[in-house]
PDB file of C-alpha atoms in Angstrom:
ATOM      1  CA  MET A   1      -0.532   0.132  -0.471  1.00  0.00           C
ATOM      2  CA  ALA A   2       1.028   2.990  -1.048  1.00  0.00           C
ATOM      3  CA  LEU A   3       2.284   5.694   1.888  1.00  0.00           C
ATOM      4  CA  SER A   4       0.283   9.227   2.475  1.00  0.00           C
ATOM      5  CA  SER A   5       3.475  11.232   1.253  1.00  0.00           C
ATOM      6  CA  ALA A   6       3.518   9.326  -0.988  1.00  0.00           C
ATOM      7  CA  PHE A   7       4.677  11.113  -4.693  1.00  0.00           C
ATOM      8  CA  PRO A   8       3.247  10.584  -7.852  1.00  0.00           C
ATOM      9  CA  MET A   9       6.842  10.963 -10.129  1.00  0.00           C
ATOM     10  CA  TRP A  10      10.474  10.255  -8.827  1.00  0.00           C
ATOM     11  CA  LYS A  11      11.015  14.299  -9.703  1.00  0.00           C
ATOM     12  CA  GLU A  12       7.973  15.102  -6.875  1.00  0.00           C
ATOM     13  CA  PHE A  13      10.465  13.543  -4.993  1.00  0.00           C
ATOM     14  CA  PHE A  14      13.502  15.056  -5.222  1.00  0.00           C
ATOM     15  CA  THR A  15      11.982  17.929  -5.874  1.00  0.00           C
ATOM     16  CA  ARG A  16       8.850  18.491  -3.135  1.00  0.00           C
ATOM     17  CA  ARG A  17      10.233  16.767  -0.065  1.00  0.00           C
ATOM     18  CA  PRO A  18      11.464  18.177   3.064  1.00  0.00           C
ATOM     19  CA  THR A  19      15.244  18.195   3.004  1.00  0.00           C
ATOM     20  CA  VAL A  20      14.740  20.427  -0.276  1.00  0.00           C
ATOM     21  CA  ASP A  21      15.623  24.034   1.186  1.00  0.00           C
ATOM     22  CA  SER A  22      17.958  22.804   3.226  1.00  0.00           C
ATOM     23  CA  LEU A  23      19.673  21.064   0.013  1.00  0.00           C
ATOM     24  CA  ASN A  24      19.143  24.108  -2.030  1.00  0.00           C
ATOM     25  CA  ASN A  25      20.977  26.590   0.009  1.00  0.00           C
ATOM     26  CA  ASN A  26      23.825  24.224   0.353  1.00  0.00           C
ATOM     27  CA  THR A  27      24.092  23.674  -3.384  1.00  0.00           C
ATOM     28  CA  GLY A  28      28.539  23.613  -2.833  1.00  0.00           C
ATOM     29  CA  ALA A  29      28.316  20.710  -0.539  1.00  0.00           C
ATOM     30  CA  VAL A  30      25.745  18.809  -3.077  1.00  0.00           C
ATOM     31  CA  LEU A  31      27.717  19.326  -5.350  1.00  0.00           C
ATOM     32  CA  ARG A  32      31.107  17.650  -4.572  1.00  0.00           C
ATOM     33  CA  ALA A  33      29.998  14.578  -2.491  1.00  0.00           C
ATOM     34  CA  SER A  34      31.179  12.094  -4.314  1.00  0.00           C
ATOM     35  CA  LEU A  35      34.131  14.766  -6.238  1.00  0.00           C
ATOM     36  CA  ASN A  36      36.527  14.264  -2.491  1.00  0.00           C
ATOM     37  CA  PRO A  37      40.138  13.985  -4.434  1.00  0.00           C
ATOM     38  CA  THR A  38      41.153  11.492  -1.484  1.00  0.00           C
ATOM     39  CA  SER A  39      38.300   9.495  -1.434  1.00  0.00           C
ATOM     40  CA  THR A  40      37.853   5.819  -2.838  1.00  0.00           C
ATOM     41  CA  ILE A  41      35.464   4.336  -5.397  1.00  0.00           C
ATOM     42  CA  ALA A  42      33.919   2.299  -2.365  1.00  0.00           C
ATOM     43  CA  SER A  43      33.546   5.055  -0.175  1.00  0.00           C
ATOM     44  CA  ARG A  44      32.297   7.705  -2.738  1.00  0.00           C
ATOM     45  CA  PHE A  45      29.497   4.309  -3.826  1.00  0.00           C
ATOM     46  CA  ALA A  46      29.140   4.508   0.635  1.00  0.00           C
ATOM     47  CA  ASP A  47      28.275   7.638   0.619  1.00  0.00           C
ATOM     48  CA  ALA A  48      26.086   8.045  -2.614  1.00  0.00           C
ATOM     49  CA  VAL A  49      24.117   5.180  -1.017  1.00  0.00           C
ATOM     50  CA  LEU A  50      23.184   7.077   2.133  1.00  0.00           C
ATOM     51  CA  PHE A  51      22.317  10.109  -0.501  1.00  0.00           C
ATOM     52  CA  SER A  52      19.228   8.914  -1.315  1.00  0.00           C
ATOM     53  CA  ASP A  53      17.166  12.130  -1.227  1.00  0.00           C
ATOM     54  CA  CYS A  54      19.034  13.293  -3.974  1.00  0.00           C
ATOM     55  CA  CYS A  55      19.400  12.223  -7.145  1.00  0.00           C
ATOM     56  CA  ALA A  56      22.692  12.208  -9.353  1.00  0.00           C
ATOM     57  CA  ILE A  57      23.119  12.758 -13.195  1.00  0.00           C
ATOM     58  CA  VAL A  58      25.732  10.696 -15.007  1.00  0.00           C
ATOM     59  CA  TYR A  59      27.262  10.514 -17.918  1.00  0.00           C
ATOM     60  CA  SER A  60      26.008   7.971 -20.391  1.00  0.00           C
ATOM     61  CA  SER A  61      27.569   5.321 -23.022  1.00  0.00           C
ATOM     62  CA  LEU A  62      25.683   7.135 -26.122  1.00  0.00           C
ATOM     63  CA  PRO A  63      28.317   9.688 -26.749  1.00  0.00           C
ATOM     64  CA  GLY A  64      26.797  13.146 -26.318  1.00  0.00           C
ATOM     65  CA  ASN A  65      24.649  12.238 -23.330  1.00  0.00           C
ATOM     66  CA  VAL A  66      23.608  12.686 -19.387  1.00  0.00           C
ATOM     67  CA  PHE A  67      20.873  10.422 -17.562  1.00  0.00           C
ATOM     68  CA  PHE A  68      19.651  10.228 -14.047  1.00  0.00           C
ATOM     69  CA  LEU A  69      20.483   7.888 -11.201  1.00  0.00           C
ATOM     70  CA  TYR A  70      18.949   7.298  -7.591  1.00  0.00           C
ATOM     71  CA  HIS A  71      18.665   5.203  -4.034  1.00  0.00           C
ATOM     72  CA  PHE A  72      22.253   3.315  -5.568  1.00  0.00           C
ATOM     73  CA  GLN A  73      21.485   0.419  -3.262  1.00  0.00           C
ATOM     74  CA  SER A  74      24.684  -3.175  -3.089  1.00  0.00           C
ATOM     75  CA  LEU A  75      22.126  -5.880  -2.871  1.00  0.00           C
ATOM     76  CA  GLY A  76      23.687  -9.354  -1.568  1.00  0.00           C
ATOM     77  CA  ASN A  77      26.368 -10.137   1.104  1.00  0.00           C
ATOM     78  CA  ARG A  78      29.980  -9.684   0.485  1.00  0.00           C
ATOM     79  CA  ILE A  79      30.881 -11.462   3.336  1.00  0.00           C
ATOM     80  CA  LEU A  80      28.343 -14.232   2.978  1.00  0.00           C
ATOM     81  CA  ASN A  81      28.796 -14.769  -0.869  1.00  0.00           C
ATOM     82  CA  PRO A  82      30.469 -11.411  -1.920  1.00  0.00           C
ATOM     83  CA  GLY A  83      30.017 -13.216  -6.034  1.00  0.00           C
ATOM     84  CA  SER A  84      26.622 -12.780  -5.654  1.00  0.00           C
ATOM     85  CA  VAL A  85      26.263  -8.579  -4.702  1.00  0.00           C
ATOM     86  CA  ARG A  86      25.710  -6.593  -7.206  1.00  0.00           C
ATOM     87  CA  ASP A  87      25.902  -2.816  -6.868  1.00  0.00           C
ATOM     88  CA  VAL A  88      22.459  -1.274  -8.850  1.00  0.00           C
ATOM     89  CA  ALA A  89      20.426   2.452  -8.869  1.00  0.00           C
ATOM     90  CA  LEU A  90      17.311   3.430  -9.426  1.00  0.00           C
ATOM     91  CA  PHE A  91      17.349   5.226 -13.590  1.00  0.00           C
ATOM     92  CA  GLY A  92      14.816   7.813 -14.926  1.00  0.00           C
ATOM     93  CA  LEU A  93      12.870  10.454 -13.968  1.00  0.00           C
ATOM     94  CA  LEU A  94       9.039   8.997 -14.449  1.00  0.00           C
ATOM     95  CA  ASP A  95       6.194   7.258 -12.098  1.00  0.00           C
ATOM     96  CA  HIS A  96       7.694   4.362 -12.669  1.00  0.00           C
ATOM     97  CA  THR A  97      11.892   3.677 -13.128  1.00  0.00           C
ATOM     98  CA  ASP A  98      13.670   0.180 -13.609  1.00  0.00           C
ATOM     99  CA  VAL A  99      16.056  -1.493 -11.785  1.00  0.00           C
ATOM    100  CA  THR A 100      20.376  -0.733 -13.641  1.00  0.00           C
ATOM    101  CA  LEU A 101      22.731  -2.883 -12.575  1.00  0.00           C
ATOM    102  CA  ILE A 102      26.349  -0.428 -11.719  1.00  0.00           C
ATOM    103  CA  ASN A 103      29.759  -0.821 -11.979  1.00  0.00           C
ATOM    104  CA  THR A 104      31.224   1.229  -9.654  1.00  0.00           C
ATOM    105  CA  ALA A 105      34.504   0.569 -11.474  1.00  0.00           C
ATOM    106  CA  ILE A 106      33.842   2.832 -13.944  1.00  0.00           C
ATOM    107  CA  THR A 107      30.868   5.258 -12.045  1.00  0.00           C
ATOM    108  CA  PHE A 108      32.505   6.522  -9.030  1.00  0.00           C
ATOM    109  CA  GLN A 109      36.529   6.212 -10.179  1.00  0.00           C
ATOM    110  CA  SER A 110      38.013   9.800 -10.403  1.00  0.00           C
ATOM    111  CA  PHE A 111      39.388  12.002 -12.668  1.00  0.00           C
ATOM    112  CA  ASN A 112      41.813  14.271 -12.830  1.00  0.00           C
ATOM    113  CA  VAL A 113      41.566  17.121 -15.499  1.00  0.00           C
ATOM    114  CA  GLU A 114      41.616  20.091 -16.776  1.00  0.00           C
ATOM    115  CA  VAL A 115      38.379  22.913 -17.390  1.00  0.00           C
ATOM    116  CA  PRO A 116      38.246  26.314 -18.170  1.00  0.00           C
ATOM    117  CA  LYS A 117      38.046  29.000 -15.575  1.00  0.00           C
ATOM    118  CA  GLN A 118      34.779  30.449 -13.918  1.00  0.00           C
ATOM    119  CA  ASP A 119      34.827  33.087 -15.953  1.00  0.00           C
ATOM    120  CA  ILE A 120      34.915  31.140 -18.881  1.00  0.00           C
ATOM    121  CA  LEU A 121      32.731  28.343 -18.718  1.00  0.00           C
ATOM    122  CA  PHE A 122      29.791  31.203 -17.949  1.00  0.00           C
ATOM    123  CA  GLY A 123      30.956  32.975 -20.994  1.00  0.00           C
ATOM    124  CA  ILE A 124      30.576  30.192 -23.048  1.00  0.00           C
ATOM    125  CA  SER A 125      26.964  31.020 -24.680  1.00  0.00           C
ATOM    126  CA  THR A 126      27.220  28.932 -28.306  1.00  0.00           C
ATOM    127  CA  LYS A 127      27.760  25.441 -28.883  1.00  0.00           C
ATOM    128  CA  ALA A 128      30.203  26.037 -30.964  1.00  0.00           C
ATOM    129  CA  GLN A 129      32.600  27.531 -28.174  1.00  0.00           C
ATOM    130  CA  LEU A 130      31.704  24.852 -26.214  1.00  0.00           C
ATOM    131  CA  ASN A 131      32.729  22.588 -28.026  1.00  0.00           C
ATOM    132  CA  HIS A 132      36.073  24.826 -28.739  1.00  0.00           C
ATOM    133  CA  ASP A 133      35.147  25.610 -32.244  1.00  0.00           C
ATOM    134  CA  ALA A 134      35.197  28.695 -32.196  1.00  0.00           C
ATOM    135  CA  PRO A 135      37.926  29.004 -28.899  1.00  0.00           C
ATOM    136  CA  PHE A 136      37.231  32.676 -27.450  1.00  0.00           C
ATOM    137  CA  TYR A 137      39.473  31.377 -24.860  1.00  0.00           C
ATOM    138  CA  SER A 138      43.238  30.327 -25.022  1.00  0.00           C
ATOM    139  CA  ALA A 139      43.275  26.273 -23.803  1.00  0.00           C
ATOM    140  CA  THR A 140      47.070  25.759 -23.802  1.00  0.00           C
ATOM    141  CA  ASP A 141      47.284  30.046 -21.865  1.00  0.00           C
ATOM    142  CA  ALA A 142      47.776  28.357 -18.481  1.00  0.00           C
ATOM    143  CA  SER A 143      45.737  30.797 -17.003  1.00  0.00           C
ATOM    144  CA  ASN A 144      42.802  29.922 -18.410  1.00  0.00           C
ATOM    145  CA  VAL A 145      42.120  26.480 -16.798  1.00  0.00           C
ATOM    146  CA  VAL A 146      42.158  25.381 -13.499  1.00  0.00           C
ATOM    147  CA  PRO A 147      43.366  21.341 -12.846  1.00  0.00           C
ATOM    148  CA  ILE A 148      40.382  19.554 -10.124  1.00  0.00           C
ATOM    149  CA  VAL A 149      39.333  15.757  -9.973  1.00  0.00           C
ATOM    150  CA  LEU A 150      36.080  14.658 -10.965  1.00  0.00           C
ATOM    151  CA  SER A 151      33.994  11.349 -10.405  1.00  0.00           C
ATOM    152  CA  GLY A 152      32.108   9.619 -13.240  1.00  0.00           C
ATOM    153  CA  VAL A 153      28.873  10.556 -11.450  1.00  0.00           C
ATOM    154  CA  ILE A 154      28.006  14.474  -9.981  1.00  0.00           C
ATOM    155  CA  PHE A 155      24.725  15.023  -7.214  1.00  0.00           C
ATOM    156  CA  LEU A 156      22.110  17.574  -8.821  1.00  0.00           C
ATOM    157  CA  PRO A 157      21.321  19.898  -5.069  1.00  0.00           C
ATOM    158  CA  PRO A 158      16.951  20.206  -6.125  1.00  0.00           C
ATOM    159  CA  PHE A 159      16.179  23.396  -7.887  1.00  0.00           C
ATOM    160  CA  LEU A 160      18.667  22.098 -10.462  1.00  0.00           C
ATOM    161  CA  LEU A 161      17.347  18.695 -10.823  1.00  0.00           C
ATOM    162  CA  ASN A 162      14.213  20.012 -11.353  1.00  0.00           C
ATOM    163  CA  ASP A 163      15.367  22.089 -14.592  1.00  0.00           C
ATOM    164  CA  LEU A 164      16.945  20.456 -16.326  1.00  0.00           C
ATOM    165  CA  ALA A 165      14.578  17.496 -15.977  1.00  0.00           C
ATOM    166  CA  THR A 166      11.751  19.694 -17.027  1.00  0.00           C
ATOM    167  CA  LEU A 167      14.365  19.812 -20.036  1.00  0.00           C
ATOM    168  CA  ASN A 168      13.037  17.019 -21.098  1.00  0.00           C
ATOM    169  CA  CYS A 169      16.904  16.488 -23.395  1.00  0.00           C
ATOM    170  CA  SER A 170      19.579  14.372 -22.849  1.00  0.00           C
ATOM    171  CA  GLU A 171      22.157  15.559 -24.908  1.00  0.00           C
ATOM    172  CA  THR A 172      25.385  17.734 -22.495  1.00  0.00           C
ATOM    173  CA  ASN A 173      25.861  20.518 -24.586  1.00  0.00           C
ATOM    174  CA  ASP A 174      21.831  21.118 -23.958  1.00  0.00           C
ATOM    175  CA  VAL A 175      22.187  20.194 -20.479  1.00  0.00           C
ATOM    176  CA  PHE A 176      25.026  22.765 -19.663  1.00  0.00           C
ATOM    177  CA  PHE A 177      23.157  26.108 -21.012  1.00  0.00           C
ATOM    178  CA  GLN A 178      20.250  25.066 -18.351  1.00  0.00           C
ATOM    179  CA  ALA A 179      22.553  24.179 -15.849  1.00  0.00           C
ATOM    180  CA  THR A 180      24.364  28.116 -16.505  1.00  0.00           C
ATOM    181  CA  GLN A 181      20.945  29.381 -16.829  1.00  0.00           C
ATOM    182  CA  SER A 182      19.516  27.912 -14.087  1.00  0.00           C
ATOM    183  CA  ILE A 183      22.384  29.031 -12.545  1.00  0.00           C
ATOM    184  CA  ILE A 184      22.432  32.302 -12.724  1.00  0.00           C
ATOM    185  CA  SER A 185      18.501  32.528 -12.087  1.00  0.00           C
ATOM    186  CA  TRP A 186      19.213  31.296  -8.446  1.00  0.00           C
ATOM    187  CA  ALA A 187      22.162  33.868  -7.938  1.00  0.00           C
ATOM    188  CA  ASN A 188      19.892  36.272  -9.019  1.00  0.00           C
ATOM    189  CA  THR A 189      17.148  34.926  -6.250  1.00  0.00           C
ATOM    190  CA  PHE A 190      19.236  34.565  -3.785  1.00  0.00           C
ATOM    191  CA  ALA A 191      20.868  38.354  -4.268  1.00  0.00           C
ATOM    192  CA  VAL A 192      17.239  39.738  -3.851  1.00  0.00           C
ATOM    193  CA  GLU A 193      17.767  38.381   0.032  1.00  0.00           C
ATOM    194  CA  ASP A 194      21.320  39.190   0.196  1.00  0.00           C
ATOM    195  CA  SER A 195      21.988  42.872  -1.219  1.00  0.00           C
ATOM    196  CA  THR A 196      25.887  41.921  -0.505  1.00  0.00           C
ATOM    197  CA  ALA A 197      28.521  42.309  -3.721  1.00  0.00           C
ATOM    198  CA  ALA A 198      29.861  38.788  -2.463  1.00  0.00           C
ATOM    199  CA  ALA A 199      26.971  37.264  -2.850  1.00  0.00           C
ATOM    200  CA  LYS A 200      25.996  36.648  -6.025  1.00  0.00           C
ATOM    201  CA  PRO A 201      29.846  35.701  -7.127  1.00  0.00           C
ATOM    202  CA  ALA A 202      29.665  33.223  -3.656  1.00  0.00           C
ATOM    203  CA  ARG A 203      26.482  31.478  -5.165  1.00  0.00           C
ATOM    204  CA  PHE A 204      28.665  31.085  -8.984  1.00  0.00           C
ATOM    205  CA  GLU A 205      31.521  29.088  -7.337  1.00  0.00           C
ATOM    206  CA  LYS A 206      29.245  26.749  -5.311  1.00  0.00           C
ATOM    207  CA  ASP A 207      27.049  25.987  -8.239  1.00  0.00           C
ATOM    208  CA  LEU A 208      30.693  25.247 -10.295  1.00  0.00           C
ATOM    209  CA  PRO A 209      31.082  21.897 -10.751  1.00  0.00           C
ATOM    210  CA  ILE A 210      28.735  21.347 -12.924  1.00  0.00           C
ATOM    211  CA  LEU A 211      30.110  23.369 -15.095  1.00  0.00           C
ATOM    212  CA  GLN A 212      33.060  21.996 -14.656  1.00  0.00           C
ATOM    213  CA  TRP A 213      32.011  18.638 -14.670  1.00  0.00           C
ATOM    214  CA  LEU A 214      29.230  18.870 -17.644  1.00  0.00           C
ATOM    215  CA  TRP A 215      32.901  20.631 -20.037  1.00  0.00           C
ATOM    216  CA  ALA A 216      34.463  17.566 -18.592  1.00  0.00           C
ATOM    217  CA  CYS A 217      31.263  14.732 -20.406  1.00  0.00           C
ATOM    218  CA  GLN A 218      31.212  17.188 -23.730  1.00  0.00           C
ATOM    219  CA  HIS A 219      34.679  17.268 -24.812  1.00  0.00           C
ATOM    220  CA  GLN A 220      34.689  13.143 -23.423  1.00  0.00           C
ATOM    221  CA  LEU A 221      37.194  13.391 -20.600  1.00  0.00           C
ATOM    222  CA  ILE A 222      34.754  11.517 -17.817  1.00  0.00           C
ATOM    223  CA  ALA A 223      34.491   7.743 -18.879  1.00  0.00           C
ATOM    224  CA  SER A 224      31.099   6.590 -20.006  1.00  0.00           C
ATOM    225  CA  THR A 225      28.415   4.712 -17.024  1.00  0.00           C
ATOM    226  CA  PRO A 226      26.787   1.821 -19.203  1.00  0.00           C
ATOM    227  CA  LEU A 227      23.137   1.077 -18.340  1.00  0.00           C
ATOM    228  CA  HIS A 228      22.395  -2.580 -17.774  1.00  0.00           C
ATOM    229  CA  PRO A 229      18.682  -2.919 -16.892  1.00  0.00           C
ATOM    230  CA  THR A 230      17.743  -5.934 -15.009  1.00  0.00           C
ATOM    231  CA  THR A 231      14.641  -7.640 -14.331  1.00  0.00           C
ATOM    232  CA  GLY A 232      16.307 -10.517 -11.840  1.00  0.00           C
ATOM    233  CA  PRO A 233      13.879 -10.869  -8.565  1.00  0.00           C
ATOM    234  CA  ILE A 234      16.189  -9.871  -6.275  1.00  0.00           C
ATOM    235  CA  GLU A 235      16.685  -6.543  -8.243  1.00  0.00           C
ATOM    236  CA  VAL A 236      12.782  -6.189  -9.352  1.00  0.00           C
ATOM    237  CA  GLN A 237      12.112  -6.840  -5.465  1.00  0.00           C
ATOM    238  CA  TYR A 238      14.961  -3.165  -4.538  1.00  0.00           C
ATOM    239  CA  CYS A 239      13.144  -1.694  -7.411  1.00  0.00           C
ATOM    240  CA  ARG A 240       9.796  -2.297  -6.248  1.00  0.00           C
ATOM    241  CA  SER A 241       9.936  -2.044  -2.644  1.00  0.00           C
ATOM    242  CA  ILE A 242      11.506   1.306  -3.129  1.00  0.00           C
ATOM    243  CA  HIS A 243       8.636   2.988  -4.972  1.00  0.00           C
ATOM    244  CA  GLN A 244       5.360   1.436  -2.330  1.00  0.00           C
ATOM    245  CA  GLN A 245       7.736   3.580  -0.260  1.00  0.00           C
ATOM    246  CA  PHE A 246       8.044   6.842  -2.062  1.00  0.00           C
ATOM    247  CA  ILE A 247       5.707   6.315  -5.867  1.00  0.00           C
ATOM    248  CA  GLN A 248       1.023   5.827  -5.662  1.00  0.00           C
ATOM    249  CA  GLN A 249       1.020   2.861  -6.993  1.00  0.00           C
ATOM    250  CA  PRO A 250      -1.452   2.329  -9.901  1.00  0.00           C
ATOM    251  CA  HIS A 251      -4.818   0.765 -10.050  1.00  0.00           C
ATOM    252  CA  PRO A 252      -4.436  -3.138  -9.302  1.00  0.00           C
ATOM    253  CA  MET A 253      -5.937  -3.647 -12.917  1.00  0.00           C
ATOM    254  CA  LEU A 254      -2.784  -1.122 -14.771  1.00  0.00           C
ATOM    255  CA  ALA A 255      -0.351  -2.845 -12.858  1.00  0.00           C
ATOM    256  CA  GLY A 256      -0.177  -6.875 -14.983  1.00  0.00           C
ATOM    257  CA  LEU A 257       0.102  -4.226 -18.461  1.00  0.00           C
ATOM    258  CA  GLU A 258       2.252  -1.803 -16.666  1.00  0.00           C
ATOM    259  CA  HIS A 259       4.492  -4.137 -15.919  1.00  0.00           C
ATOM    260  CA  LEU A 260       5.029  -5.877 -19.508  1.00  0.00           C
ATOM    261  CA  LEU A 261       5.513  -2.796 -20.652  1.00  0.00           C
ATOM    262  CA  ARG A 262       8.633  -2.144 -19.213  1.00  0.00           C
ATOM    263  CA  VAL A 263       9.869  -5.457 -19.800  1.00  0.00           C
ATOM    264  CA  ARG A 264       9.731  -4.791 -23.160  1.00  0.00           C
ATOM    265  CA  CYS A 265      10.813  -2.019 -22.826  1.00  0.00           C
ATOM    266  CA  ILE A 266      13.603  -2.858 -20.723  1.00  0.00           C
ATOM    267  CA  ALA A 267      14.175  -5.507 -23.797  1.00  0.00           C
ATOM    268  CA  TYR A 268      14.590  -2.496 -26.560  1.00  0.00           C
ATOM    269  CA  GLN A 269      16.900  -0.958 -24.575  1.00  0.00           C
ATOM    270  CA  ILE A 270      19.395  -3.995 -24.478  1.00  0.00           C
ATOM    271  CA  VAL A 271      19.441  -4.512 -28.079  1.00  0.00           C
ATOM    272  CA  CYS A 272      20.021  -1.184 -28.271  1.00  0.00           C
ATOM    273  CA  ASP A 273      23.253  -1.352 -25.904  1.00  0.00           C
ATOM    274  CA  THR A 274      24.248  -3.726 -27.713  1.00  0.00           C
ATOM    275  CA  ALA A 275      23.906  -2.636 -31.015  1.00  0.00           C
ATOM    276  CA  TYR A 276      25.726  -0.280 -30.068  1.00  0.00           C
ATOM    277  CA  ASN A 277      29.035  -1.866 -28.596  1.00  0.00           C
ATOM    278  CA  GLU A 278      28.778  -3.985 -31.544  1.00  0.00           C
ATOM    279  CA  VAL A 279      29.055  -1.329 -33.663  1.00  0.00           C
ATOM    280  CA  ARG A 280      31.570   0.764 -31.720  1.00  0.00           C
ATOM    281  CA  LYS A 281      33.370  -2.597 -32.089  1.00  0.00           C
ATOM    282  CA  ALA A 282      33.755  -2.318 -35.615  1.00  0.00           C
TER     283      ALA A 282
END
């Protein structure tokens, strides 16, 4: 039975919970939750498991695209039967989503990269500039770039997730420009409440990691996360339990049809991923 606090879709779960204001007021901590340069893959994944109030974004194996992941979890017993452990996450933000296997060695690995400085990133206004096809700064000038450590996954504060999900587009360049607009709009909102000269630059600095991460994705400096939907019984039970806890359940008469459609969609996704991987190998 659905709880009285259940939400119609996962987007609402992440953007209407009681913790939303706190997370939006601490965007720097949210965006840097998986970017600790001294942490390990295991510790970053363990932190992600606990960070269930926020949705993450990862770089897709379909070049130039990203997708949402959340509710990371390890299923199984690493002590008694370590070979049977499956690391999983939910993907998609509609009323019912499915579960995918996660290779933490890929998704949670860290990367030492160089990205343009803050003023350059916020100044990018065209796809050509983002791709550096029409450069408006010198990439060889050390004063224009900064070295940073990024992870294959980055968590999003609710205001940013809301805007990116509303975009209904997964292409990295479009997501980059929407993120830029959202950050500027959010900074302007806070500037009205705090009129000090440092207020708006401080907001830009806190929200900068998402632009750095998206820029790195656009230039393929971050490894992609393969999508591996699974219908294994343990994984499906985990997915079902999470939905029953947080998402409004459909009418029983529609449940069978909905399940059939989901299975077909998963099968189609697997076929597409397999075909794409074969083309890349050829």
